Coordinates of C-alpha atoms in Angstrom, one line a residue:
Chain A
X13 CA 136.8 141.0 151.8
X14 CA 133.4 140.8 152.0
X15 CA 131.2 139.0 154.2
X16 CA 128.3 136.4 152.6
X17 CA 125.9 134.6 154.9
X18 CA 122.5 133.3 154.5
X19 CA 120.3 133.5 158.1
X20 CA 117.4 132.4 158.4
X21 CA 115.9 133.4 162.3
X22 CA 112.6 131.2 163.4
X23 CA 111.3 131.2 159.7
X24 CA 107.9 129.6 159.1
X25 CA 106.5 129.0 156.0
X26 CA 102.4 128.4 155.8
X27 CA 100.2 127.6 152.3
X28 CA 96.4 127.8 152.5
X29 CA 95.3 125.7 149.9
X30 CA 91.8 125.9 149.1
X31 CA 90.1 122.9 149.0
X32 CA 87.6 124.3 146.2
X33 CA 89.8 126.7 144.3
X34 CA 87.6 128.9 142.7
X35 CA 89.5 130.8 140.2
X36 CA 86.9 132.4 138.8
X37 CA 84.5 134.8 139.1
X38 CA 81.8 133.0 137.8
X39 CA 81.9 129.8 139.8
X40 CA 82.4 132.5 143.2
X41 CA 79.2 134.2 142.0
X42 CA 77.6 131.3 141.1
X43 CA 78.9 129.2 144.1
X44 CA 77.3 132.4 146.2
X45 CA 73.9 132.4 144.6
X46 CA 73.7 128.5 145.4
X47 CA 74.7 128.3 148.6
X48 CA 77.0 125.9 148.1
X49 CA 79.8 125.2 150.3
X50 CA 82.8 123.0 149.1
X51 CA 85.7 122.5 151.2
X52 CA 85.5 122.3 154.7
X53 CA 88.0 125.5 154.6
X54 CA 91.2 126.0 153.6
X55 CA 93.7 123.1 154.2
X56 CA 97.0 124.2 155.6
X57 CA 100.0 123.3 155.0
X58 CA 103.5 123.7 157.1
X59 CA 106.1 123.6 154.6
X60 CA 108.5 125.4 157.2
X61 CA 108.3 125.0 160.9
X62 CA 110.3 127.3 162.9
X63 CA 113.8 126.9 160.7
X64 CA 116.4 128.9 162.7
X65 CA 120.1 128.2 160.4
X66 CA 123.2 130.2 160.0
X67 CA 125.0 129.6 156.4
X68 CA 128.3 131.5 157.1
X69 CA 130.8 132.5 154.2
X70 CA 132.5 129.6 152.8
X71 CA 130.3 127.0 153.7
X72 CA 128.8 124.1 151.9
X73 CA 125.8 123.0 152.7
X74 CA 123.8 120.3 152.0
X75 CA 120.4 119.9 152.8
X76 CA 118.6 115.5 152.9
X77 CA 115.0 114.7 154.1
X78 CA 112.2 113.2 152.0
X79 CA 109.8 114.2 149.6
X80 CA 107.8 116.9 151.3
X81 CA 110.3 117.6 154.0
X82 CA 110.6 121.0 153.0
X83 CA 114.4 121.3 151.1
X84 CA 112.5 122.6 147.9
X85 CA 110.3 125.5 150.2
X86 CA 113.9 126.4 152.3
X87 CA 115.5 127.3 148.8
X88 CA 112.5 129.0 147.3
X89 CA 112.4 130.9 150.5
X90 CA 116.5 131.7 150.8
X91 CA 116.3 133.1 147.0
X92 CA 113.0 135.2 148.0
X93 CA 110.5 133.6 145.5
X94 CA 108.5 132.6 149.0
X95 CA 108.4 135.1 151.6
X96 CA 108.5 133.8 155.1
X97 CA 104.7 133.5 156.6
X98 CA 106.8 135.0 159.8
X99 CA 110.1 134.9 160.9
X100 CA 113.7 136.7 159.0
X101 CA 115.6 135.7 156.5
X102 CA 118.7 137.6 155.3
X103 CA 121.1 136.8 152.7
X104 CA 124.5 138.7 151.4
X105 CA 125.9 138.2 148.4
X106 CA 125.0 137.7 144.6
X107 CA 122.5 135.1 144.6
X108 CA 122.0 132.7 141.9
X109 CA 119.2 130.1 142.1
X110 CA 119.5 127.3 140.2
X111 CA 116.4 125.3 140.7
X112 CA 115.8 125.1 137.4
X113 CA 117.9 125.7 134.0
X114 CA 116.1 127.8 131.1
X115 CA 114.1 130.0 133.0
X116 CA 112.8 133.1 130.9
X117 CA 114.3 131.8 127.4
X118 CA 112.2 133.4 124.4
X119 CA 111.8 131.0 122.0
X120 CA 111.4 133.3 119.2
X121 CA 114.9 135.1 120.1
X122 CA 118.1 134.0 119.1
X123 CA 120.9 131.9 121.0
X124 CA 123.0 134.6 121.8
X125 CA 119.7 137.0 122.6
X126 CA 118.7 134.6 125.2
X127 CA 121.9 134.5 126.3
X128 CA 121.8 138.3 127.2
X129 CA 117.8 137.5 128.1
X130 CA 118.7 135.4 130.8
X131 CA 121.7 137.3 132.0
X132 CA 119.9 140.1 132.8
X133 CA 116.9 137.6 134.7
X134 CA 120.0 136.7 137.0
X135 CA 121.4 140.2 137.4
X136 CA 124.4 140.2 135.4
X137 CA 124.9 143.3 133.6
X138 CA 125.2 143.2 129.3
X139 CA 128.9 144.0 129.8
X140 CA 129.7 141.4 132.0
X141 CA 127.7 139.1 130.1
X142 CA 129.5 140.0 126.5
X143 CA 132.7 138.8 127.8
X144 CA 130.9 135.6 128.8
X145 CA 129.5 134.8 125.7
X146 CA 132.6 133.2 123.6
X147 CA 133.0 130.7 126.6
X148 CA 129.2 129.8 126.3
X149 CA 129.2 129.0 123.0
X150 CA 132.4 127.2 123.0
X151 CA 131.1 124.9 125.9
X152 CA 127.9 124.4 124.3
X153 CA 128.9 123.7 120.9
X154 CA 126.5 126.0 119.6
X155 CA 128.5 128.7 117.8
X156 CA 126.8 128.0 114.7
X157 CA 123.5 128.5 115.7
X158 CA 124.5 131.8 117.8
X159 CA 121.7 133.8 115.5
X160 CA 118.9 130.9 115.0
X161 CA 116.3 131.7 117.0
X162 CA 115.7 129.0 120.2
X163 CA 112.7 127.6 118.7
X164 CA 114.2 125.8 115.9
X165 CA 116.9 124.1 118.5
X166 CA 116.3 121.0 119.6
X167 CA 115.5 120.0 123.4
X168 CA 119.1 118.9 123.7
X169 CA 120.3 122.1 122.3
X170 CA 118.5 124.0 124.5
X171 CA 118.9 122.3 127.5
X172 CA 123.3 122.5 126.7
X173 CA 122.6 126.3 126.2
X174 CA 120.6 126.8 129.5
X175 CA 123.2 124.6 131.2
X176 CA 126.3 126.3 129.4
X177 CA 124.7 130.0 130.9
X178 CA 123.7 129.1 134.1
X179 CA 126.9 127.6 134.4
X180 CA 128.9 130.6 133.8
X181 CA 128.3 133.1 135.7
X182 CA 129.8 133.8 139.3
X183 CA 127.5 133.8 141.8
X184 CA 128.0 134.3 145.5
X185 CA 125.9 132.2 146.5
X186 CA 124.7 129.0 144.7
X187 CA 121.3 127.0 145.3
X188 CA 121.4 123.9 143.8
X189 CA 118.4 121.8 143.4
X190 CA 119.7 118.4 142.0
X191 CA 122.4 118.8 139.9
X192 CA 120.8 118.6 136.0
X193 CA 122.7 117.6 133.2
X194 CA 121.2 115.3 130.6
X195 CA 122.7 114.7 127.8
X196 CA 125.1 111.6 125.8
X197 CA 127.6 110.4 128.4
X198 CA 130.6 112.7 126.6
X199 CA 128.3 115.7 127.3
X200 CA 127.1 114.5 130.8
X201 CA 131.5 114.5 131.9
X202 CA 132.1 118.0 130.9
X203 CA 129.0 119.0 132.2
X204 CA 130.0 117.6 135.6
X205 CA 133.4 119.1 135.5
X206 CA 132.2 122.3 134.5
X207 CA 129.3 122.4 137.4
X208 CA 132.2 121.6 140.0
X209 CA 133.8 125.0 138.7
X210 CA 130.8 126.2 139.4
X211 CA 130.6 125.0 142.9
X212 CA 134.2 125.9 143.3
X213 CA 133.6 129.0 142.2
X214 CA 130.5 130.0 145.0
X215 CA 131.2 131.4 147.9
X216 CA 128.3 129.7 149.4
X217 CA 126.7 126.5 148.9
X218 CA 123.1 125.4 149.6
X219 CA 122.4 122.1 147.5
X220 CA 119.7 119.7 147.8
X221 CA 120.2 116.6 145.9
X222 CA 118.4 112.6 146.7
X223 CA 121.9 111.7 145.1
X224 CA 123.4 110.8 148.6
X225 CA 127.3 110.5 147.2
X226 CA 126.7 114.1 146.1
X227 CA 126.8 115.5 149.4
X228 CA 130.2 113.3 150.7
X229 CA 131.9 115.0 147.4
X230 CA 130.7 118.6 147.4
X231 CA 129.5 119.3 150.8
X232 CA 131.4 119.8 154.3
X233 CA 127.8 120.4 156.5
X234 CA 124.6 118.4 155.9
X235 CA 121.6 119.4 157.4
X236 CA 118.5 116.7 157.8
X237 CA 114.7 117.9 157.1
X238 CA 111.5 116.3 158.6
X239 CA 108.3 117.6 158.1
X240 CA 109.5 121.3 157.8
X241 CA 111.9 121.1 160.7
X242 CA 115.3 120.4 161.0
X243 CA 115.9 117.3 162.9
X244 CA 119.8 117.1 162.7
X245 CA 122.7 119.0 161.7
X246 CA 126.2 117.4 161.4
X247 CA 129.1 116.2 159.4
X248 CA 127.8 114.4 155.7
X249 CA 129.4 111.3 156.3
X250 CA 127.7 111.0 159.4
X251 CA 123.7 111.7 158.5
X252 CA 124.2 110.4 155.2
X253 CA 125.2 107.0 156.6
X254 CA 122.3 107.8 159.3
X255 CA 119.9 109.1 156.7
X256 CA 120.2 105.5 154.3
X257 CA 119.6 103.6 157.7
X258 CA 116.4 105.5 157.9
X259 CA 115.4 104.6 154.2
X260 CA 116.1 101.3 154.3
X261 CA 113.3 100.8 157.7
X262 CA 111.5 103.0 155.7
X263 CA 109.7 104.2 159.2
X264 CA 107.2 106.7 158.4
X265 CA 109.3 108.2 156.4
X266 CA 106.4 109.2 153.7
X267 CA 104.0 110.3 155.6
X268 CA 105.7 113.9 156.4
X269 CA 103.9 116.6 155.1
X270 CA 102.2 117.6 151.4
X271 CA 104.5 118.2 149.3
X272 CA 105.3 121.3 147.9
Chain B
X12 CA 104.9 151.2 152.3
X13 CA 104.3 148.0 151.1
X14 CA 104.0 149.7 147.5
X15 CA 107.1 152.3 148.5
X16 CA 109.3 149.0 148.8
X17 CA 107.6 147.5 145.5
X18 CA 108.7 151.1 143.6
X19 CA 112.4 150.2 144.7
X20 CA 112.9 146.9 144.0
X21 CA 111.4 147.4 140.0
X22 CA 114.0 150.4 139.8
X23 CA 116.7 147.7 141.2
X24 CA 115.1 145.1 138.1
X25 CA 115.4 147.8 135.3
X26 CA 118.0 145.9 133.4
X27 CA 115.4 143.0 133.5
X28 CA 112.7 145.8 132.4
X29 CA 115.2 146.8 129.0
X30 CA 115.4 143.5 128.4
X31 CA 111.3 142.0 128.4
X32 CA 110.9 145.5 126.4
X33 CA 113.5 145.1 123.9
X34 CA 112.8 141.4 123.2
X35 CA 108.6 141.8 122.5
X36 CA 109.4 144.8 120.5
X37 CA 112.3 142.7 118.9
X38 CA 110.0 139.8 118.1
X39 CA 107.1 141.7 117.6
X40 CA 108.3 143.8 114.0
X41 CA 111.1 140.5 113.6
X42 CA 109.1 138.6 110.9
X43 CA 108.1 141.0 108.9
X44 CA 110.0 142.6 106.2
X45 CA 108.2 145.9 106.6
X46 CA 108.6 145.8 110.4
X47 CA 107.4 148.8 112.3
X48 CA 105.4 150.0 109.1
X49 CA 103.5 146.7 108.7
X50 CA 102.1 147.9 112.3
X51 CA 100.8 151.0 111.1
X52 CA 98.5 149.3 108.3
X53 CA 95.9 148.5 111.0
X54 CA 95.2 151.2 112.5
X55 CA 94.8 153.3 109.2
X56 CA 92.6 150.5 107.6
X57 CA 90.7 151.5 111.1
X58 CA 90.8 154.8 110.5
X59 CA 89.9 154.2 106.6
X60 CA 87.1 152.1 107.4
X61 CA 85.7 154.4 110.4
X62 CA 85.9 157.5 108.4
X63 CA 84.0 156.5 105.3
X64 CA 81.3 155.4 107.5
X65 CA 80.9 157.6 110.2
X66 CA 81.4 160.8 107.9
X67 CA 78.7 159.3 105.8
X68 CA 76.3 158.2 108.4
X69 CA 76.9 161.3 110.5
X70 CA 77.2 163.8 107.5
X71 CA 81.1 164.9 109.0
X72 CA 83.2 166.4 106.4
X73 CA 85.3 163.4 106.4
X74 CA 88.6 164.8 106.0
X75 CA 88.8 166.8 109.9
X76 CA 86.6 163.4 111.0
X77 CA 89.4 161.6 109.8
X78 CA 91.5 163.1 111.9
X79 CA 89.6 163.3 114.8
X80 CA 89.6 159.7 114.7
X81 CA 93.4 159.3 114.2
X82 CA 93.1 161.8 117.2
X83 CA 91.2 159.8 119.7
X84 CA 91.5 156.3 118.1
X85 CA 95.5 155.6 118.2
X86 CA 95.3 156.8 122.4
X87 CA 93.0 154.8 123.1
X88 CA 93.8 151.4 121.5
X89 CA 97.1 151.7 123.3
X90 CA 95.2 152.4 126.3
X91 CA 92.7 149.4 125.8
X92 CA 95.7 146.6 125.1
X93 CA 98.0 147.9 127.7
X94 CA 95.0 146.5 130.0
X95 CA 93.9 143.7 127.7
X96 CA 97.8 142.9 127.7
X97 CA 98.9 143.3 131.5
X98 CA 96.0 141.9 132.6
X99 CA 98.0 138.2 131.5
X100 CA 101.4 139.7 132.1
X101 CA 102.0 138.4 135.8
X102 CA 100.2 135.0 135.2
X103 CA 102.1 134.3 132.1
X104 CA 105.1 134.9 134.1
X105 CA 104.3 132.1 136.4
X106 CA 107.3 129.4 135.4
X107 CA 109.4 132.1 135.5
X108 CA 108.1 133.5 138.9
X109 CA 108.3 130.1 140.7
X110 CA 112.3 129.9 139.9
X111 CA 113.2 133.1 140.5
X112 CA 112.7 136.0 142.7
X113 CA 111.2 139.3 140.8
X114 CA 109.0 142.4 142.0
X115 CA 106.0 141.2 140.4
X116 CA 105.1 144.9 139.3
X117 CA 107.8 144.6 136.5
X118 CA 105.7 142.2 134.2
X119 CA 102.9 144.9 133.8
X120 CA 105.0 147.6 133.3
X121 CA 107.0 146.4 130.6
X122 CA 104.1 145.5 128.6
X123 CA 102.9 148.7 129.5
X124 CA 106.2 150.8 127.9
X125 CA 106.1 148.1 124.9
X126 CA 103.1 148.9 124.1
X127 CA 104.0 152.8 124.9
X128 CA 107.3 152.9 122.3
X129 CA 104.7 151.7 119.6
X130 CA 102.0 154.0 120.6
X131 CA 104.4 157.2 120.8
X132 CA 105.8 156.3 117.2
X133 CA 102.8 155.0 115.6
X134 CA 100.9 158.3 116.3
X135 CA 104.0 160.0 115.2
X136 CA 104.2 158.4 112.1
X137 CA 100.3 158.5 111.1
X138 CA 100.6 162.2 111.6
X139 CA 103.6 162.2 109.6
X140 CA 102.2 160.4 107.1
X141 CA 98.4 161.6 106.7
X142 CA 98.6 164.6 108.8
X143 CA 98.8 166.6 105.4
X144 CA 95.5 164.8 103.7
X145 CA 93.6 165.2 107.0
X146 CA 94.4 168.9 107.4
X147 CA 96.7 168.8 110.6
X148 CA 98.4 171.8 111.5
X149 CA 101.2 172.0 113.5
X150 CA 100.2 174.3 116.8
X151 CA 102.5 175.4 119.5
X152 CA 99.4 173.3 121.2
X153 CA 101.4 170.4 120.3
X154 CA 104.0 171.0 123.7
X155 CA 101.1 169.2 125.6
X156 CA 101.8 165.7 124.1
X157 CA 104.7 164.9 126.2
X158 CA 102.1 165.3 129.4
X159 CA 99.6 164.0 127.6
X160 CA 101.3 160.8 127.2
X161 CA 102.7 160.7 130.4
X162 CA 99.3 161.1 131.6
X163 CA 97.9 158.2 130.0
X164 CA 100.7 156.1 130.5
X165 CA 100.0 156.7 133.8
X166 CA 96.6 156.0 133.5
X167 CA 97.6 152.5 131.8
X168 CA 99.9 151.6 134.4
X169 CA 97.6 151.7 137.4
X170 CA 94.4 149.9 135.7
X171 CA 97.0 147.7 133.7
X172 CA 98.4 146.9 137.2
X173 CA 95.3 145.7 138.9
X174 CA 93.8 144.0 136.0
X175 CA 97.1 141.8 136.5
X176 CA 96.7 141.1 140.3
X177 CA 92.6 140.4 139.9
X178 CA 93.0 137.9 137.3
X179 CA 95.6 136.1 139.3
X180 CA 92.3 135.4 141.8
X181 CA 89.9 135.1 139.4
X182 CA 91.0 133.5 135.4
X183 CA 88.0 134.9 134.0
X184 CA 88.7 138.5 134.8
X185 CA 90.6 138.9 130.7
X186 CA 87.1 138.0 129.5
X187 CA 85.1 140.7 131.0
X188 CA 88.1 143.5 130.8
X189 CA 87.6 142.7 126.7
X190 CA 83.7 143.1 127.2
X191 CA 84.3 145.9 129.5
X192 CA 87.0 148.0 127.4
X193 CA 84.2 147.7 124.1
X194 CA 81.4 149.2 126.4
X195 CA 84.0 152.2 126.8
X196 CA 84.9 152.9 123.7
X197 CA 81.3 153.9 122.5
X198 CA 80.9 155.7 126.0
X199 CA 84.1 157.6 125.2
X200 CA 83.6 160.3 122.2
X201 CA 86.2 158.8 120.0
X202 CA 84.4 157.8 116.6
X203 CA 81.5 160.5 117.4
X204 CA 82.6 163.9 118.5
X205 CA 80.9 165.6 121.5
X206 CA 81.0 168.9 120.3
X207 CA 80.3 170.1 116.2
X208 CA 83.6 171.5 115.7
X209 CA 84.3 170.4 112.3
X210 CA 81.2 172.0 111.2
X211 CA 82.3 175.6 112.5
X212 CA 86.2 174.8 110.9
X213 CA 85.1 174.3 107.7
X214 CA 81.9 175.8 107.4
X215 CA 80.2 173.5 105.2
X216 CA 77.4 172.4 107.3
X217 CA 76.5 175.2 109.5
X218 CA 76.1 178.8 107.7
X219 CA 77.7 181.9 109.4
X220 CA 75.3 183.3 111.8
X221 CA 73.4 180.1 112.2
X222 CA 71.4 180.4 115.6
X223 CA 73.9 179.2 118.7
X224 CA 72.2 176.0 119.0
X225 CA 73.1 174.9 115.2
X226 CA 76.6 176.0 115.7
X227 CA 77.0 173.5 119.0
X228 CA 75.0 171.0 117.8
X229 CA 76.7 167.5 117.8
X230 CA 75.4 164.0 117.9
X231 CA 75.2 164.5 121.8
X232 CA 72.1 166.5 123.2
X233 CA 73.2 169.3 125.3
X234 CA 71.9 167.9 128.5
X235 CA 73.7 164.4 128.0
X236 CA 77.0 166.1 127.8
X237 CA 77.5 166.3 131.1
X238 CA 77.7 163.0 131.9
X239 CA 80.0 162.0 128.6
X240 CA 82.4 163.9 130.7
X241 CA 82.5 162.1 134.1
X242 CA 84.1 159.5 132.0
X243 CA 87.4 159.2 133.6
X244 CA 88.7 158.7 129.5
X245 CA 87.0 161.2 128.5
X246 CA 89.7 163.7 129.9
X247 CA 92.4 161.1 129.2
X248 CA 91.6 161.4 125.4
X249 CA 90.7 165.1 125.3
X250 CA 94.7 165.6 125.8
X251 CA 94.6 164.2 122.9
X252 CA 92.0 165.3 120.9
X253 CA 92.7 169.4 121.9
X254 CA 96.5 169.6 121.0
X255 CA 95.8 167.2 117.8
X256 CA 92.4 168.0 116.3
X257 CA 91.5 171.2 117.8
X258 CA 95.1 172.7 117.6
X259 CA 94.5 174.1 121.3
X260 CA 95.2 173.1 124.9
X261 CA 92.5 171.4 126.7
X262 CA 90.5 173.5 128.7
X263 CA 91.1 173.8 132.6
X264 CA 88.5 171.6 133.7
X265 CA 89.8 169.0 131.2
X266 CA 93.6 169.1 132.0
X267 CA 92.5 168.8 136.1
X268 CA 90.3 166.3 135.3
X269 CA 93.1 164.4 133.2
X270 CA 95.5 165.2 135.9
X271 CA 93.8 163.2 138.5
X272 CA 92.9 160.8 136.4
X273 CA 96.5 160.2 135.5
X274 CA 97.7 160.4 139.1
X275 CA 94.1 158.4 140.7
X276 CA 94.9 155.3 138.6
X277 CA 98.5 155.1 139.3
X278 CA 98.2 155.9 142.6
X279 CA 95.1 153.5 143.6
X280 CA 96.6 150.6 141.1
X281 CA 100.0 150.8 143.0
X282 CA 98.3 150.5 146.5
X283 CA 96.4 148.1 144.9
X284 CA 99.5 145.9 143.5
X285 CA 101.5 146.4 146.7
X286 CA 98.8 144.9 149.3
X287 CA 98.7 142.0 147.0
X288 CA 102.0 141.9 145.8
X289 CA 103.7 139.4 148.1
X290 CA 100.4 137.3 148.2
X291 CA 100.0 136.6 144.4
X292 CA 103.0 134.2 144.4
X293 CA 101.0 131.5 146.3
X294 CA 98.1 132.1 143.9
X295 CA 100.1 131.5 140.6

């Protein structure tokens, strides 16, 4: 059996963003010629201050804190997209971040082209993915349309179709941010019983959600964020019913830092 | 070793690499009933149009000029979009890059071999095709073209590479790489020839035992030659030009000069991609 953890060891995570982004070369030169001087330097922003976590196999995690706390920045830096201005962060097992749905789709390609498009984005081999494909199409109700190319679907077909892939496959471990499903309320129940296969599925689970009776259902360790650090660490019950005490004095809560 | 890490992780993303290659070639000939062959049309109206011009402006017999052209032309268009093209690839990427983890090195190199599997067949298929009107021979010469086009999709790569990362910190740099890459291609002997060769194949202009001068004469003065040739292209589309127009191997000078070429861009442009590499995400 194999092992799956996430650790992160002391990991900060620092943006510089430039008060005059100058984005060209043009306005640089110019800018230069002129003398001029906007910005009073770079502002910087702590999206992640010294996070030190252990995610060990089987575990479900949730993560709560307020816009800006840094829950979007910890899973962009778990799945790699950030690297860590300093500090480790190591992860075993198939990874599948699901911050988004319909990443990488090419509108001009077909249904079942996408499907193999978007397969390969996650790192599932065409093999694996063939046998996947009946199941997709059957959930998505979108058999008939297996050769039309995405551009002529409409935004509720494509959103079932990114939902109906990303829902498939078998990750290791899952990062959820929110769980997404729009659709008519007959669509929104399968989807929801489909993305707890899903979740049953993972080894490991890191989900942020502002859905608080999310983390009672799917989570068994909730973690609480505050201005890129990790101010508690318990059972979900507990912080969630801590966390809505919180909310409701509304102390400072929005002034944490920029939002990423 | 920032780049030796960056070389690893694309070969771990190769399925990803089939895949962006497959689908723009896929939707690039898709919706078109003459595909692939619809793609060749513009390069020979080029070449048409070039041909009857040039060969009557500069007096070239215009069947060899034609194929000096085809020669020099075909190489370098792939060479000039491959830029043009990865120079966008990793900021067009950006939706994808901000949901998902990828070595960032894998969005120029698949335009890159796109544009290479057209390329490759294109000039196969324009040989095929006019080769016979235009007097090509077939030469044992011809066993260059594999290096050659390693050589230049080398050379692709590495400028390709950090025309992607610089206009990630600057959005105007596309603009001047257009102006830049049309400055080149009248530096680079492609629609004029450096050397009067044609003239000596077919010996319409220049009589036998015409005074060595006449014979070498082209529309470059002797003492300007030399700097036509510190053109890093220049040697690029010689590997070309030799094995295609000349029916022979490119000289020595010429085939080092390609070589480092070839090895200089793709070396310098990964260095170049891998210090920036990790950075370019919080640019996007």
């Amino acid at each position: 059996m194999e092992d799956h953890f996430i650790q992160l060891d002391d990991v900060h995570l620092t943006f510089r963003i430039h008060a005059a982004r100058t984005y060209s070369i043009k306005e640089t030169v110019v800018n230069a010629v002129l003398r001029r001087n906007y910005g009073k330097g770079p502002t910087i922003v702590n999206a992640l201050r010294g996070i030190t976590l252990n995610v060990p196999n089987g575990q479900r995690l949730g993560i709560i804190g307020d816009n800006g706390s840094g829950k979007s920045s910890m899973l962009k830096v778990i799945s790699k997209i950030y690297p860590p201005t300093s500090g480790k962060v190591r992860c075993q097992g198939f990874l599948v971040p699901l911050l988004e749905v319909g990443i990488g789709f090419n509108f001009e390609l077909s249904g079942l082209e996408n499907i193999f498009l978007t397969g390969a984005i996650m790192g599932i081999k065409r093999k694996e993915m063939e046998k996947k494909v009946d199941s997709i199409f059957e959930f998505s109700e979108l058999a008939d349309f297996a050769n039309t190319p995405v551009k002529y679907y409409s935004s509720g077909m494509t959103q079932r179709l990114a939902f109906s892939i990303a829902t498939e496959v078998d990750p290791e471990i899952l990062l959820l941010d929110e769980i997404f499903s729009a659709g008519d309320i007959h669509w929104m129940e399968r989807a929801e019983a489909r993305m707890r296969g899903l979740i049953d599925r993972t080894r490991i689970l890191v989900l942020v959600s502002h859905q608080m009776e999310l983390f009672e259902k799917y989570c068994d360790r909730v973690i609480w964020m505050q201005k890129g650090q990790i101010i508690a660490d318990g059972e979900p019950a507990e912080l969630v019913e801590r966390y809505r005490a919180t909310a409701g004095a509304g102390a400072g809560a929005l002034t944490g830092d920029v939002s990423t | 070793m920032a780049t030796l890490s960056t070389i690893t992780e694309v070969w771990r993303f190769r399925e990803v690499i089939k895949n962006f290659v497959a689908q723009d070639l896929k939707v690039k000939y898709r919706r078109s009933y003459l595909g692939f062959f619809w793609s060749l049309l513009n390069p020979m109206l080029q070449l048409a149009v070039i041909s009857a011009v040039f060969s009557l402006i500069f007096k070239f017999e215009i069947r060899s000029y034609a194929l000096y052209v085809l020669s020099g032309l075909i190489p370098w268009s792939f060479l000039a979009t491959s830029i043009t093209e990865s120079s966008m690839s990793v900021i067009s990427a950006e939706s994808m890059l901000k949901r998902q983890y990828f070595p960032k090195l894998i969005f120029p190199l698949s335009i890159v071999m796109q544009n290479m599997v057209t390329f490759v067949l294109s000039l196969i298929a324009l040989l095929c095709f006019l080769g016979f009107f235009i007097g090509f021979k077939l030469t044992p010469s011809l066993m260059i073209l594999p290096l050659s086009f390693l050589y230049i999709m080398a050379t692709a790569l590495g400028l390709g590479a950090i025309a992607a990362v610089l206009n990630v910190y600057f959005r105007d740099v596309q603009h001047l790489i257009g102006v830049f890459l049309s400055a080149w291609f009248y530096i680079t002997p492609i629609i004029y020839p450096m050397e009067a060769k044609q003239a000596q194949d077919n010996g319409a202009q220049v009589k036998p035992g015409a005074p060595a001068e006449m014979i070498d004469a082209g529309p470059i003065p002797h003492e300007y030659r030399q700097y036509f040739k510190i053109n890093p292209f220049f040697s690029i589309i010689e590997m070309f030009h030799r094995p295609i127009y000349d029916g022979r191997l490119p000289t020595r000078s010429e085939f080092i000069a390609a070589t480092i070429v070839a090895f200089g861009s793709l070396g310098v442009g990964l260095l170049f991609f891998g210090y920036f590499d990790k950075k370019l995400i919080f640019h996007l």
